[in-house]
Amino acid sequence: MSGQYWKQVHASGLAVPDDRPLEDLTADLTRMLGDPDPELREATAWPVLVTWIGRGVYDDLLVGLGDGMSAGLRTGLGEVGTDSVLRRSWSARVLAECLERDNLRSLLPAGKVLDWGDRIATWLLREQDVRGFVPGRGWAHAVAHGADALGALARSPHLGTPELTVVLDVVADRVLLPVDQLFVNAEPDRLAQATMTVLRRDEVPLQVLEPWIARLVAAAAVQASYDGRDPHLTGGNAEAFLRALHLQLALAPDPPAVRADLLLVVVDALRHTNPGLRHVGASTSV
């Protein structure tokens, strides 16, 4: 279907066309999720899919739609610098909407939600193309969209304390994975938002959260090395995540029950990873 066809759909208020089967329309929208043209991907396919999901168009077909998005997470996985990341990343974003629809309407069996959660986690931890904004292509944003999917998953009533703890571990694992460039397009903020979603469930106790924070601190506190590798590539994402989490804990209008205690833990962590800020007049690092 042409771009003009979908412009007419947008002009109609995103009503579902009756001249083609929904299956064909969905297949075309899914293809456009991986299109290098951001006009087709971000301004056409994405708003149509999210609107139709929200209007209940896919309520009886949500399993099939989500499974199709899950399959998209594997498209070109392992490639770096190619357009295949677009399909993976935007499939994750649509899958998050499928999960949110279930959170609202209870349309999915628990096993399907957990299956999608496993697929999201596996993809996010194997994703090597962590570009945010790509000139000429628009938003790739795989890590940010993966974080959004984790947040939608964490809101699911099908997840209990063990599964929510796994979500936190996936966040930490993603933050601690080696990278060639640091996150620069708000990925730490989106990962912190997913973390806050877990925390607001008030099911993961502080005795689990403290060693989880300590693991991040161990990476963020890595000292300068002289092996030719930028030391910030080892701990920079962890440091940025801790700062983002601190900000969201401090400012959240609907804080988790552990906020007061966890804030103390995070502030202590930031003191540890920023020794130059402990004393007025302390020298800064190179």
Coordinates of C-alpha atoms in Angstrom, one line a residue:
M1 CA 0.0 0.0 0.0
S2 CA 1.3 3.5 -0.9
G3 CA 2.1 6.3 1.5
Q4 CA -0.9 8.2 0.0
Y5 CA -3.2 5.4 1.1
W6 CA -2.0 5.8 4.7
K7 CA -2.3 9.6 4.5
Q8 CA -6.0 9.1 3.7
V9 CA -6.3 6.8 6.7
H10 CA -4.7 9.5 8.9
A11 CA -7.1 12.1 7.3
S12 CA -10.0 9.9 8.3
G13 CA -9.1 10.1 12.0
L14 CA -7.3 6.7 11.8
A15 CA -10.5 4.8 11.2
V16 CA -9.9 1.2 10.1
P17 CA -10.4 1.0 6.3
D18 CA -13.0 -1.4 5.1
D19 CA -11.5 -1.9 1.6
R20 CA -8.8 -4.3 2.8
P21 CA -8.6 -7.1 5.3
L22 CA -7.2 -6.1 8.7
E23 CA -4.5 -8.8 8.2
D24 CA -3.2 -7.1 5.1
L25 CA -3.3 -3.7 6.7
T26 CA -1.4 -5.0 9.7
A27 CA 1.2 -6.7 7.6
D28 CA 1.9 -3.4 5.7
L29 CA 2.1 -1.5 9.0
T30 CA 4.5 -4.1 10.4
R31 CA 6.7 -3.8 7.3
M32 CA 6.8 0.0 7.7
L33 CA 8.1 -0.4 11.3
G34 CA 11.4 -1.2 9.8
D35 CA 11.3 1.3 7.0
P36 CA 14.3 3.7 6.9
D37 CA 12.0 6.6 6.2
P38 CA 10.9 8.1 9.5
E39 CA 7.8 9.6 7.9
L40 CA 6.5 6.1 7.2
R41 CA 7.8 4.5 10.4
E42 CA 7.3 7.1 13.1
A43 CA 4.6 9.3 11.6
T44 CA 2.5 6.7 9.8
A45 CA 2.9 3.1 11.1
W46 CA 3.4 3.8 14.7
P47 CA 0.5 6.1 15.4
V48 CA -1.9 3.9 13.4
L49 CA -0.9 0.8 15.4
V50 CA -0.9 2.4 18.8
T51 CA -4.3 4.0 18.1
W52 CA -5.9 0.8 16.8
I53 CA -4.5 -1.1 19.8
G54 CA -5.9 1.6 22.2
R55 CA -9.3 1.5 20.4
G56 CA -9.6 -2.3 20.8
V57 CA -9.2 -3.1 17.2
Y58 CA -6.8 -5.9 18.0
D59 CA -8.4 -7.1 21.3
D60 CA -9.4 -10.5 19.8
L61 CA -6.1 -10.7 17.9
L62 CA -3.7 -9.4 20.5
V63 CA -1.8 -12.6 20.8
G64 CA -1.1 -12.8 17.1
L65 CA -0.1 -9.1 16.9
G66 CA 2.2 -9.4 19.9
D67 CA 3.7 -12.6 18.5
G68 CA 4.4 -10.8 15.3
M69 CA 6.1 -8.0 17.1
S70 CA 8.1 -10.6 19.1
A71 CA 9.3 -12.1 15.8
G72 CA 10.5 -8.6 14.8
L73 CA 12.8 -8.5 17.7
R74 CA 15.0 -11.2 16.0
T75 CA 15.2 -9.4 12.6
G76 CA 18.9 -8.8 11.9
L77 CA 19.8 -9.2 15.6
G78 CA 23.6 -8.8 16.0
E79 CA 23.9 -6.3 13.2
V80 CA 25.4 -2.9 14.1
G81 CA 25.0 0.2 12.0
T82 CA 22.3 -1.2 9.6
D83 CA 18.7 -0.4 9.2
S84 CA 17.5 -3.7 10.8
V85 CA 17.6 -2.1 14.2
L86 CA 14.6 0.0 13.3
R87 CA 12.4 -3.1 12.9
R88 CA 13.6 -4.5 16.2
S89 CA 13.3 -1.3 18.2
W90 CA 9.9 -0.3 16.9
S91 CA 8.6 -3.8 17.3
A92 CA 9.5 -3.6 20.9
R93 CA 7.6 -0.3 21.2
V94 CA 4.5 -1.8 19.7
L95 CA 4.8 -4.9 21.9
A96 CA 4.9 -2.6 24.9
E97 CA 1.5 -1.2 23.7
C98 CA 0.1 -4.8 23.5
L99 CA 1.2 -5.4 27.1
E100 CA -0.4 -2.1 28.2
R101 CA -3.6 -3.1 26.5
D102 CA -3.6 -6.3 28.5
N103 CA -2.8 -4.4 31.7
L104 CA -6.0 -2.4 31.0
R105 CA -8.3 -5.1 29.8
S106 CA -6.9 -8.5 30.9
L107 CA -6.9 -10.1 27.4
L108 CA -3.9 -12.4 27.6
P109 CA -3.1 -15.5 29.6
A110 CA -0.2 -15.2 32.0
G111 CA 1.9 -17.6 30.0
K112 CA 1.8 -15.4 27.0
V113 CA 2.8 -12.3 29.0
L114 CA 5.7 -14.1 30.5
D115 CA 6.8 -15.5 27.1
W116 CA 6.8 -12.0 25.7
G117 CA 8.8 -10.8 28.7
D118 CA 11.4 -13.5 28.1
R119 CA 11.6 -12.4 24.4
I120 CA 12.0 -8.7 25.3
A121 CA 14.7 -9.5 27.9
T122 CA 16.6 -11.8 25.5
W123 CA 16.5 -9.3 22.7
L124 CA 17.5 -6.2 24.9
L125 CA 20.5 -8.0 26.3
R126 CA 21.6 -9.2 22.9
E127 CA 21.0 -5.9 21.1
Q128 CA 24.3 -4.4 19.9
D129 CA 23.1 -1.4 18.0
V130 CA 22.5 1.1 20.7
R131 CA 22.2 4.2 18.6
G132 CA 19.6 6.7 19.6
F133 CA 18.9 9.3 16.9
V134 CA 20.3 8.4 13.5
P135 CA 20.7 11.2 11.0
G136 CA 18.5 10.6 8.0
R137 CA 16.7 7.7 9.7
G138 CA 15.2 9.3 12.8
W139 CA 14.9 7.4 16.1
A140 CA 16.4 3.9 16.4
H141 CA 16.4 4.1 20.2
A142 CA 16.5 0.3 20.8
V143 CA 17.6 0.6 24.5
A144 CA 14.9 3.3 25.2
H145 CA 12.2 1.3 23.6
G146 CA 13.4 -1.8 25.3
A147 CA 13.1 0.1 28.6
D148 CA 9.6 1.1 27.7
A149 CA 8.7 -2.5 27.1
L150 CA 10.1 -3.6 30.4
G151 CA 8.1 -0.9 32.1
A152 CA 4.9 -2.1 30.4
L153 CA 5.8 -5.7 31.5
A154 CA 6.4 -4.5 35.1
R155 CA 2.9 -3.1 35.3
S156 CA 1.4 -6.5 34.4
P157 CA -0.5 -8.2 37.2
H158 CA 0.9 -11.5 36.0
L159 CA 4.3 -10.6 37.4
G160 CA 5.1 -11.2 41.1
T161 CA 8.1 -10.5 43.2
P162 CA 10.4 -13.1 41.4
E163 CA 9.6 -11.8 37.9
L164 CA 9.9 -8.2 39.0
T165 CA 13.3 -8.9 40.4
V166 CA 14.3 -10.4 37.1
V167 CA 13.2 -7.2 35.4
L168 CA 15.5 -5.2 37.7
D169 CA 18.3 -7.6 36.8
V170 CA 17.7 -7.1 33.1
V171 CA 17.9 -3.3 33.6
A172 CA 21.2 -3.7 35.5
D173 CA 22.6 -6.1 32.9
R174 CA 21.8 -3.7 30.1
V175 CA 23.4 -0.8 31.9
L176 CA 26.5 -2.8 32.6
L177 CA 27.0 -4.3 29.1
P178 CA 30.2 -3.1 27.4
V179 CA 29.6 -0.4 24.8
D180 CA 31.6 1.5 22.3
Q181 CA 29.7 4.7 23.0
L182 CA 27.8 5.9 26.0
F183 CA 24.0 6.4 26.0
V184 CA 23.4 10.0 25.0
N185 CA 19.6 10.0 24.1
A186 CA 18.0 9.7 27.5
E187 CA 18.3 5.9 27.7
P188 CA 19.4 6.0 31.4
D189 CA 16.2 8.0 32.1
R190 CA 14.0 5.5 30.3
L191 CA 15.7 2.6 32.1
A192 CA 15.2 4.5 35.4
Q193 CA 11.5 4.9 34.6
A194 CA 11.2 1.2 34.1
T195 CA 12.9 0.7 37.4
M196 CA 10.5 3.1 39.1
T197 CA 7.6 1.0 37.7
V198 CA 9.0 -2.0 39.4
L199 CA 9.5 -0.1 42.6
R200 CA 5.9 1.2 42.6
R201 CA 4.6 -2.3 42.8
D202 CA 6.0 -2.4 46.4
E203 CA 6.9 -6.0 46.1
V204 CA 10.7 -6.0 45.8
P205 CA 12.1 -5.6 49.3
L206 CA 15.0 -3.3 50.2
Q207 CA 17.3 -6.3 51.1
V208 CA 17.0 -7.2 47.4
L209 CA 17.5 -3.6 46.1
E210 CA 20.6 -2.9 48.2
P211 CA 22.8 -5.5 46.5
W212 CA 21.3 -4.6 43.2
I213 CA 22.5 -1.0 43.6
A214 CA 25.9 -2.2 44.9
R215 CA 26.4 -4.1 41.7
L216 CA 25.9 -0.9 39.7
V217 CA 28.1 1.0 42.0
A218 CA 31.0 -1.5 41.4
A219 CA 30.9 -0.6 37.7
A220 CA 30.3 3.1 38.1
A221 CA 33.3 3.4 40.5
V222 CA 35.8 2.0 38.0
Q223 CA 39.0 4.0 38.2
A224 CA 41.0 5.4 35.4
S225 CA 43.1 2.8 33.5
Y226 CA 46.1 3.2 31.2
D227 CA 45.3 0.5 28.7
G228 CA 44.1 2.9 26.0
R229 CA 40.4 2.4 26.6
D230 CA 38.2 5.2 27.8
P231 CA 37.3 4.2 31.4
H232 CA 34.0 6.0 31.2
L233 CA 32.9 3.3 28.7
T234 CA 33.0 0.9 31.6
G235 CA 31.1 2.8 34.2
G236 CA 29.6 5.8 32.5
N237 CA 26.2 4.3 31.8
A238 CA 26.0 2.9 35.3
E239 CA 26.8 6.4 36.7
A240 CA 24.2 8.1 34.4
F241 CA 21.6 5.5 35.4
L242 CA 22.2 6.0 39.2
R243 CA 21.8 9.8 38.7
A244 CA 18.6 9.3 36.7
L245 CA 17.2 6.9 39.4
H246 CA 18.1 9.4 42.2
L247 CA 16.3 12.2 40.4
Q248 CA 13.2 10.2 39.7
L249 CA 13.1 8.8 43.3
A250 CA 13.5 12.3 44.7
L251 CA 10.9 14.0 42.5
A252 CA 8.3 11.3 41.8
P253 CA 4.8 12.4 42.8
D254 CA 3.7 8.8 43.4
P255 CA 6.8 7.4 45.2
P256 CA 7.3 3.7 46.1
A257 CA 7.1 2.7 49.7
V258 CA 10.9 2.2 49.9
R259 CA 11.7 5.7 48.6
A260 CA 13.1 7.1 51.8
D261 CA 15.4 4.2 52.5
L262 CA 16.3 3.7 48.9
L263 CA 17.2 7.3 48.4
L264 CA 19.7 7.0 51.2
V265 CA 21.2 4.0 49.5
V266 CA 21.4 5.7 46.1
V267 CA 22.8 9.0 47.6
D268 CA 25.5 6.9 49.4
A269 CA 26.2 5.2 46.0
L270 CA 26.6 8.5 44.3
R271 CA 29.0 9.7 47.0
H272 CA 31.1 6.6 46.4
T273 CA 31.2 7.0 42.7
N274 CA 31.9 10.8 42.9
P275 CA 34.7 11.1 45.4
G276 CA 35.7 14.5 44.1
L277 CA 32.4 15.9 45.4
R278 CA 32.7 14.8 49.0
H279 CA 34.8 17.8 50.0
V280 CA 34.6 21.5 49.0
G281 CA 37.7 22.3 47.0
A282 CA 38.5 18.7 46.2
S283 CA 40.4 18.3 42.9
T284 CA 38.6 16.8 40.0
S285 CA 39.7 14.0 37.8
V286 CA 41.3 14.5 34.4

